Structure formats: structure tokens, C-alpha cells
mmCIF file of C-alpha atoms and ligand atoms in Angstrom:
data_model
loop_
_atom_site.group_PDB
_atom_site.id
_atom_site.type_symbol
_atom_site.label_atom_id
_atom_site.label_comp_id
_atom_site.label_asym_id
_atom_site.label_seq_id
_atom_site.Cartn_x
_atom_site.Cartn_y
_atom_site.Cartn_z
ATOM 1 C CA MET A 2 4.512 1.614 -20.430
ATOM 2 C CA THR A 3 2.966 1.955 -17.132
ATOM 3 C CA PRO A 4 -0.228 4.224 -17.591
ATOM 4 C CA ARG A 5 0.320 7.618 -16.030
ATOM 5 C CA VAL A 6 -2.663 8.696 -14.201
ATOM 6 C CA ILE A 7 -3.396 12.204 -12.584
ATOM 7 C CA VAL A 8 -6.056 12.222 -9.737
ATOM 8 C CA LEU A 9 -7.993 15.490 -8.815
ATOM 9 C CA VAL A 10 -9.252 15.831 -5.292
ATOM 10 C CA SER A 11 -10.696 18.464 -3.048
ATOM 11 C CA GLY A 12 -11.442 16.854 0.551
ATOM 12 C CA ASN A 13 -10.512 13.992 2.646
ATOM 13 C CA GLY A 14 -8.758 11.621 -0.276
ATOM 14 C CA SER A 15 -10.052 8.309 1.043
ATOM 15 C CA ASN A 16 -10.881 7.322 -2.638
ATOM 16 C CA LEU A 17 -7.371 8.558 -3.498
ATOM 17 C CA GLN A 18 -5.945 6.126 -0.766
ATOM 18 C CA ALA A 19 -8.059 3.309 -2.334
ATOM 19 C CA LEU A 20 -6.411 3.543 -5.377
ATOM 20 C CA ILE A 21 -2.808 4.014 -3.842
ATOM 21 C CA ASP A 22 -3.415 0.872 -1.484
ATOM 22 C CA ALA A 23 -4.796 -0.923 -4.415
ATOM 23 C CA ASN A 24 -1.061 -1.025 -6.113
ATOM 24 C CA LEU A 25 -2.494 -0.980 -9.608
ATOM 25 C CA GLU A 26 -0.496 -0.986 -12.601
ATOM 26 C CA LEU A 27 -0.438 2.655 -12.938
ATOM 27 C CA ASP A 28 1.964 5.397 -11.859
ATOM 28 C CA ILE A 29 0.097 8.212 -10.110
ATOM 29 C CA VAL A 30 2.338 11.087 -11.292
ATOM 30 C CA LEU A 31 0.218 14.141 -9.921
ATOM 31 C CA VAL A 32 -2.258 14.847 -7.245
ATOM 32 C CA VAL A 33 -4.344 18.243 -7.719
ATOM 33 C CA SER A 34 -6.384 19.633 -5.235
ATOM 34 C CA ASN A 35 -8.475 22.935 -5.425
ATOM 35 C CA ARG A 36 -8.520 23.164 -1.819
ATOM 36 C CA LYS A 37 -5.180 23.805 0.160
ATOM 37 C CA ALA A 38 -6.470 22.089 3.502
ATOM 38 C CA ALA A 39 -7.536 18.779 1.569
ATOM 39 C CA PHE A 40 -6.328 15.867 3.645
ATOM 40 C CA ALA A 41 -5.901 14.382 0.274
ATOM 41 C CA LEU A 42 -2.712 16.529 -0.360
ATOM 42 C CA GLU A 43 -1.091 15.010 2.861
ATOM 43 C CA ARG A 44 -2.170 11.426 1.560
ATOM 44 C CA ALA A 45 -0.348 12.023 -1.621
ATOM 45 C CA ALA A 46 2.728 13.250 -0.103
ATOM 46 C CA THR A 47 3.163 10.681 2.588
ATOM 47 C CA ALA A 48 2.536 8.239 -0.551
ATOM 48 C CA GLY A 49 5.712 10.108 -2.109
ATOM 49 C CA ILE A 50 3.489 11.788 -5.069
ATOM 50 C CA ALA A 51 3.851 14.799 -6.580
ATOM 51 C CA THR A 52 1.185 17.320 -5.559
ATOM 52 C CA LEU A 53 -0.260 20.582 -6.933
ATOM 53 C CA TYR A 54 -2.550 23.114 -5.086
ATOM 54 C CA ALA A 55 -4.616 24.760 -7.773
ATOM 55 C CA PRO A 56 -7.218 27.274 -6.354
ATOM 56 C CA LEU A 57 -9.782 28.940 -8.746
ATOM 57 C CA LYS A 58 -9.484 32.149 -6.335
ATOM 58 C CA PRO A 59 -6.935 33.795 -7.964
ATOM 59 C CA PHE A 60 -8.464 33.562 -10.985
ATOM 60 C CA THR A 61 -11.817 35.159 -10.035
ATOM 61 C CA ILE A 62 -10.015 38.006 -8.093
ATOM 62 C CA ALA A 63 -8.382 39.051 -11.043
ATOM 63 C CA GLY A 64 -11.601 39.039 -12.883
ATOM 64 C CA ARG A 65 -10.711 35.869 -14.902
ATOM 65 C CA SER A 66 -13.160 33.219 -15.893
ATOM 66 C CA ARG A 67 -13.515 29.575 -14.726
ATOM 67 C CA ALA A 68 -12.820 28.743 -18.637
ATOM 68 C CA GLU A 69 -9.329 30.344 -18.058
ATOM 69 C CA TYR A 70 -8.905 28.574 -14.705
ATOM 70 C CA ASP A 71 -9.609 25.293 -16.645
ATOM 71 C CA ALA A 72 -7.448 25.979 -19.554
ATOM 72 C CA ASP A 73 -4.670 26.877 -17.102
ATOM 73 C CA LEU A 74 -5.122 23.670 -15.397
ATOM 74 C CA ALA A 75 -5.370 21.750 -18.522
ATOM 75 C CA GLN A 76 -2.272 22.818 -19.747
ATOM 76 C CA LYS A 77 -0.330 22.360 -16.295
ATOM 77 C CA ILE A 78 -1.758 18.686 -16.798
ATOM 78 C CA ARG A 79 -0.900 18.264 -20.313
ATOM 79 C CA LEU A 80 2.759 18.888 -19.771
ATOM 80 C CA LEU A 81 3.006 15.607 -17.682
ATOM 81 C CA GLU A 82 1.426 13.802 -20.519
ATOM 82 C CA PRO A 83 -1.000 11.562 -18.543
ATOM 83 C CA ASP A 84 -3.161 9.003 -20.030
ATOM 84 C CA LEU A 85 -6.155 9.220 -17.555
ATOM 85 C CA ILE A 86 -7.487 11.755 -15.422
ATOM 86 C CA VAL A 87 -9.313 10.668 -12.486
ATOM 87 C CA LEU A 88 -11.687 12.952 -10.667
ATOM 88 C CA ALA A 89 -11.950 11.332 -6.868
ATOM 89 C CA GLY A 90 -13.959 13.818 -4.865
ATOM 90 C CA TRP A 91 -13.386 16.770 -6.988
ATOM 91 C CA MET A 92 -15.666 19.498 -6.253
ATOM 92 C CA HIS A 93 -15.485 21.859 -9.172
ATOM 93 C CA VAL A 94 -17.541 21.535 -12.370
ATOM 94 C CA PHE A 95 -15.491 21.936 -15.685
ATOM 95 C CA THR A 96 -16.093 23.837 -18.576
ATOM 96 C CA PRO A 97 -15.781 21.694 -21.824
ATOM 97 C CA ILE A 98 -12.195 23.735 -22.140
ATOM 98 C CA PHE A 99 -10.798 21.521 -19.583
ATOM 99 C CA LEU A 100 -11.929 18.171 -21.444
ATOM 100 C CA GLU A 101 -10.541 19.604 -24.734
ATOM 101 C CA GLY A 102 -7.263 21.059 -22.896
ATOM 102 C CA VAL A 103 -6.386 17.690 -21.453
ATOM 103 C CA GLY A 104 -6.866 15.462 -24.493
ATOM 104 C CA VAL A 105 -7.299 12.263 -22.548
ATOM 105 C CA PRO A 106 -10.371 10.337 -20.920
ATOM 106 C CA VAL A 107 -11.451 11.924 -17.799
ATOM 107 C CA ILE A 108 -13.588 9.876 -15.287
ATOM 108 C CA ASN A 109 -15.424 10.946 -12.164
ATOM 109 C CA LEU A 110 -16.829 9.025 -8.922
ATOM 110 C CA HIS A 111 -20.134 10.137 -8.252
ATOM 111 C CA PRO A 112 -22.186 9.165 -5.183
ATOM 112 C CA ALA A 113 -25.572 8.502 -6.790
ATOM 113 C CA LEU A 114 -26.712 5.911 -9.745
ATOM 114 C CA PRO A 115 -26.658 7.061 -12.962
ATOM 115 C CA GLY A 116 -29.472 9.261 -14.043
ATOM 116 C CA GLN A 117 -30.057 9.953 -10.137
ATOM 117 C CA PHE A 118 -29.110 12.980 -7.676
ATOM 118 C CA ALA A 119 -26.857 14.646 -9.704
ATOM 119 C CA GLY A 120 -24.557 17.695 -7.978
ATOM 120 C CA ALA A 121 -22.889 18.224 -4.454
ATOM 121 C CA HIS A 122 -25.591 16.635 -2.270
ATOM 122 C CA ALA A 123 -26.175 13.375 -3.867
ATOM 123 C CA ILE A 124 -25.978 11.474 -0.638
ATOM 124 C CA GLU A 125 -28.133 13.537 1.245
ATOM 125 C CA ASP A 126 -30.640 14.009 -1.695
ATOM 126 C CA ALA A 127 -30.743 9.913 -1.767
ATOM 127 C CA TYR A 128 -31.261 9.920 1.882
ATOM 128 C CA ASN A 129 -34.360 12.263 2.008
ATOM 129 C CA ALA A 130 -35.805 10.437 -1.150
ATOM 130 C CA TRP A 131 -35.515 7.340 0.952
ATOM 131 C CA LEU A 132 -37.117 8.697 4.208
ATOM 132 C CA GLU A 133 -40.030 9.991 1.893
ATOM 133 C CA GLY A 134 -40.436 6.477 0.755
ATOM 134 C CA LYS A 135 -39.448 7.056 -3.095
ATOM 135 C CA ILE A 136 -36.784 4.831 -3.211
ATOM 136 C CA THR A 137 -35.108 2.147 -1.633
ATOM 137 C CA GLU A 138 -31.659 2.001 -2.765
ATOM 138 C CA SER A 139 -29.060 4.203 -4.301
ATOM 139 C CA GLY A 140 -25.489 3.757 -5.152
ATOM 140 C CA CYS A 141 -22.396 5.114 -6.886
ATOM 141 C CA MET A 142 -20.935 5.286 -10.299
ATOM 142 C CA VAL A 143 -17.637 6.106 -12.128
ATOM 143 C CA HIS A 144 -18.566 7.591 -15.321
ATOM 144 C CA HIS A 145 -17.041 9.471 -18.177
ATOM 145 C CA VAL A 146 -16.821 13.193 -17.860
ATOM 146 C CA ILE A 147 -18.813 15.174 -20.323
ATOM 147 C CA PRO A 148 -19.872 18.683 -20.336
ATOM 148 C CA GLU A 149 -23.403 18.002 -18.440
ATOM 149 C CA LEU A 150 -22.805 17.360 -15.151
ATOM 150 C CA ASP A 151 -22.550 13.937 -13.459
ATOM 151 C CA ALA A 152 -24.146 12.382 -16.811
ATOM 152 C CA GLY A 153 -21.523 10.611 -18.755
ATOM 153 C CA GLU A 154 -21.530 7.102 -19.631
ATOM 154 C CA ALA A 155 -20.974 4.968 -16.648
ATOM 155 C CA ILE A 156 -17.843 2.681 -16.732
ATOM 156 C CA ALA A 157 -18.741 0.901 -13.319
ATOM 157 C CA THR A 158 -21.987 1.018 -10.730
ATOM 158 C CA ARG A 159 -22.492 -0.181 -7.302
ATOM 159 C CA VAL A 160 -25.926 -0.452 -5.919
ATOM 160 C CA VAL A 161 -25.986 0.464 -1.925
ATOM 161 C CA PRO A 162 -29.323 -0.489 -0.554
ATOM 162 C CA PHE A 163 -30.974 1.547 2.287
ATOM 163 C CA ILE A 164 -31.675 -0.443 5.561
ATOM 164 C CA VAL A 165 -34.351 0.191 8.076
ATOM 165 C CA GLY A 166 -32.989 2.335 11.005
ATOM 166 C CA ASP A 167 -30.262 3.883 8.652
ATOM 167 C CA THR A 168 -29.208 7.388 9.906
ATOM 168 C CA LEU A 169 -27.554 9.574 7.048
ATOM 169 C CA GLU A 170 -24.164 8.745 8.221
ATOM 170 C CA ILE A 171 -24.449 5.245 8.454
ATOM 171 C CA PHE A 172 -25.785 5.005 4.962
ATOM 172 C CA ALA A 173 -22.915 7.735 3.920
ATOM 173 C CA ASN A 174 -20.449 5.283 5.298
ATOM 174 C CA ARG A 175 -21.772 2.180 3.755
ATOM 175 C CA LEU A 176 -21.859 4.346 0.351
ATOM 176 C CA HIS A 177 -18.187 5.223 0.998
ATOM 177 C CA ALA A 178 -17.293 1.969 1.355
ATOM 178 C CA ALA A 179 -18.648 0.778 -2.030
ATOM 179 C CA GLU A 180 -17.115 3.838 -3.550
ATOM 180 C CA HIS A 181 -13.422 2.789 -2.233
ATOM 181 C CA GLU A 182 -14.233 -0.444 -4.080
ATOM 182 C CA LEU A 183 -15.741 0.919 -7.262
ATOM 183 C CA ILE A 184 -12.863 3.474 -7.969
ATOM 184 C CA VAL A 185 -10.259 0.478 -7.853
ATOM 185 C CA THR A 186 -12.503 -1.671 -10.136
ATOM 186 C CA ALA A 187 -13.288 0.959 -12.653
ATOM 187 C CA THR A 188 -9.922 2.438 -12.987
ATOM 188 C CA ARG A 189 -8.518 -1.163 -13.591
ATOM 189 C CA ALA A 190 -11.333 -1.657 -16.353
ATOM 190 C CA ILE A 191 -10.718 1.645 -17.990
ATOM 191 C CA LEU A 192 -6.957 0.962 -17.965
ATOM 192 C CA GLU A 193 -7.556 -2.615 -19.539
ATOM 193 C CA THR A 194 -9.255 -1.003 -22.546
ATOM 194 C CA PHE A 195 -6.046 0.928 -23.005
ATOM 195 C CA LYS A 196 -4.272 -2.012 -23.795
ATOM 196 C CA GLN A 197 -6.637 -3.551 -26.424
ATOM 197 C CA PRO A 198 -5.823 -2.923 -30.016
ATOM 198 C CA ALA A 199 -7.864 -0.007 -31.362
HETATM 199 C C1 LIG B 227 -16.975 10.934 -2.462
HETATM 200 O O1 LIG B 227 -18.096 10.536 -1.851
HETATM 201 C C2 LIG B 227 -17.369 11.197 -3.811
HETATM 202 O O2 LIG B 227 -18.248 10.425 -4.539
HETATM 203 C C3 LIG B 227 -17.915 12.734 -3.605
HETATM 204 O O3 LIG B 227 -17.161 13.298 -2.841
HETATM 205 C C4 LIG B 227 -16.550 12.228 -1.626
HETATM 206 C C5 LIG B 227 -14.904 12.231 -1.811
HETATM 207 O O4 LIG B 227 -14.502 11.697 -0.576
HETATM 208 N N1 LIG B 227 -18.088 13.536 -4.756
HETATM 209 P P1 LIG B 227 -13.197 11.254 -0.465
HETATM 210 O O5 LIG B 227 -12.189 12.671 -0.700
HETATM 211 O O6 LIG B 227 -12.478 10.599 -1.496
HETATM 212 O O7 LIG B 227 -12.843 10.722 0.568
#
């Protein structure tokens, strides 16, 4: 059966687009965004993929916890019986409740190499470290999601070197290009492991 994949996004969705354009042997059965204005939602709609806008705010306004939001989203996702969940620019740190709730592998794209620059400003942090002479390269990874932020086992990585004269924008563009290739490669790799007998 074709693997059922759910992609979670918060922004532009260029990595979602890379996955759509790669024509992998998978069905993206839903794209979830926690931001209404995310262009990724338009990309999904254009590709004929169902979308869900799932904001945290109504939960916080009602005095409900992040864990309740995570549990609610996990339940909605589980109803669609996915085989894999891909976080592609998803800017919300899940509590373990989400991971337990969905019960399938969750993988995340992060714009830094394993063990370096966790968090939402990884590209800027790496760029500043380069300016300070501390590093000569950074990169990106797709990793398994575990409760610790940006720290699960890496599935695939790409090194992206700094080049003399790089501005933050030039470096970020080079890194994003590497991400677009990496997310396809890593998703394909993990889906291959599903085919292997246990
Ligand atoms: C990527 O750089 C990803 O690594 C980071 O957010 C960005 C998402 O880009 N966490 P897009 O929304 O896929 O264009």
C-alpha cells in the first residue's frame, strides 16, 4: 500500500513543495499548519492536498495546556491513519504527548548539523559563529523527533560550507537549497525502511 504521510508546516512551505514535486511513492493525506497565513497551505491546496489549520491560541485563551493541544492534534492526525509524519518548517515544540498520541515515526527537518545550534535561530546562530571564526561549515539534517529539541537520531545530513563574502541571506539560500534535496532523500530513505521485513 502507498505510505500515507502527513506534513506539518508553519511558513512558506518550500520543503513541502520539494516533497510534492519529487513525486515520491507516497500519499500526502493532510498538510497541517499552526499559522493561518502560511503560504504552505496555498501550496497544498494547489496540489489538491487536504489542509488543516490548527492554531494553539484557542487552547491558551481557554486556559488549556500545550499538552492538551498536542493531544488534540495527535488524535485528529491518528484518525487519518498515517504511516509517517514529516515536520517541514513546523515551528512548535511538541510535548511527548504528541509523539505517544500519533504512534508513528515523526521526523523533522532542522537547518543545522547534529548537536549544533538547536532552536528556531539555527541559521543565524551558525552564521554568527562563522563570523566569529568558530566554524567553517554548517548544514542541515532530518532526524527522528524525540522529546529533546532538535536532538533525535539523524536520518540524513548535508554539510553546507561558508564561503568568503557570504551574507546571511546568501548562506541561508544555499542552506535552503540543500534542505530541499535532503528532505526528499531522507523521506525516501525512511519509507524504504518500512518496506523491509521486521
Ligand atoms: C527551513 O529552513 C526549516 O529547516 C526551518 O524552517 C524553514 C522552513 O522553510 N525549520 P519552508 O517553510 O519549508 O520554506
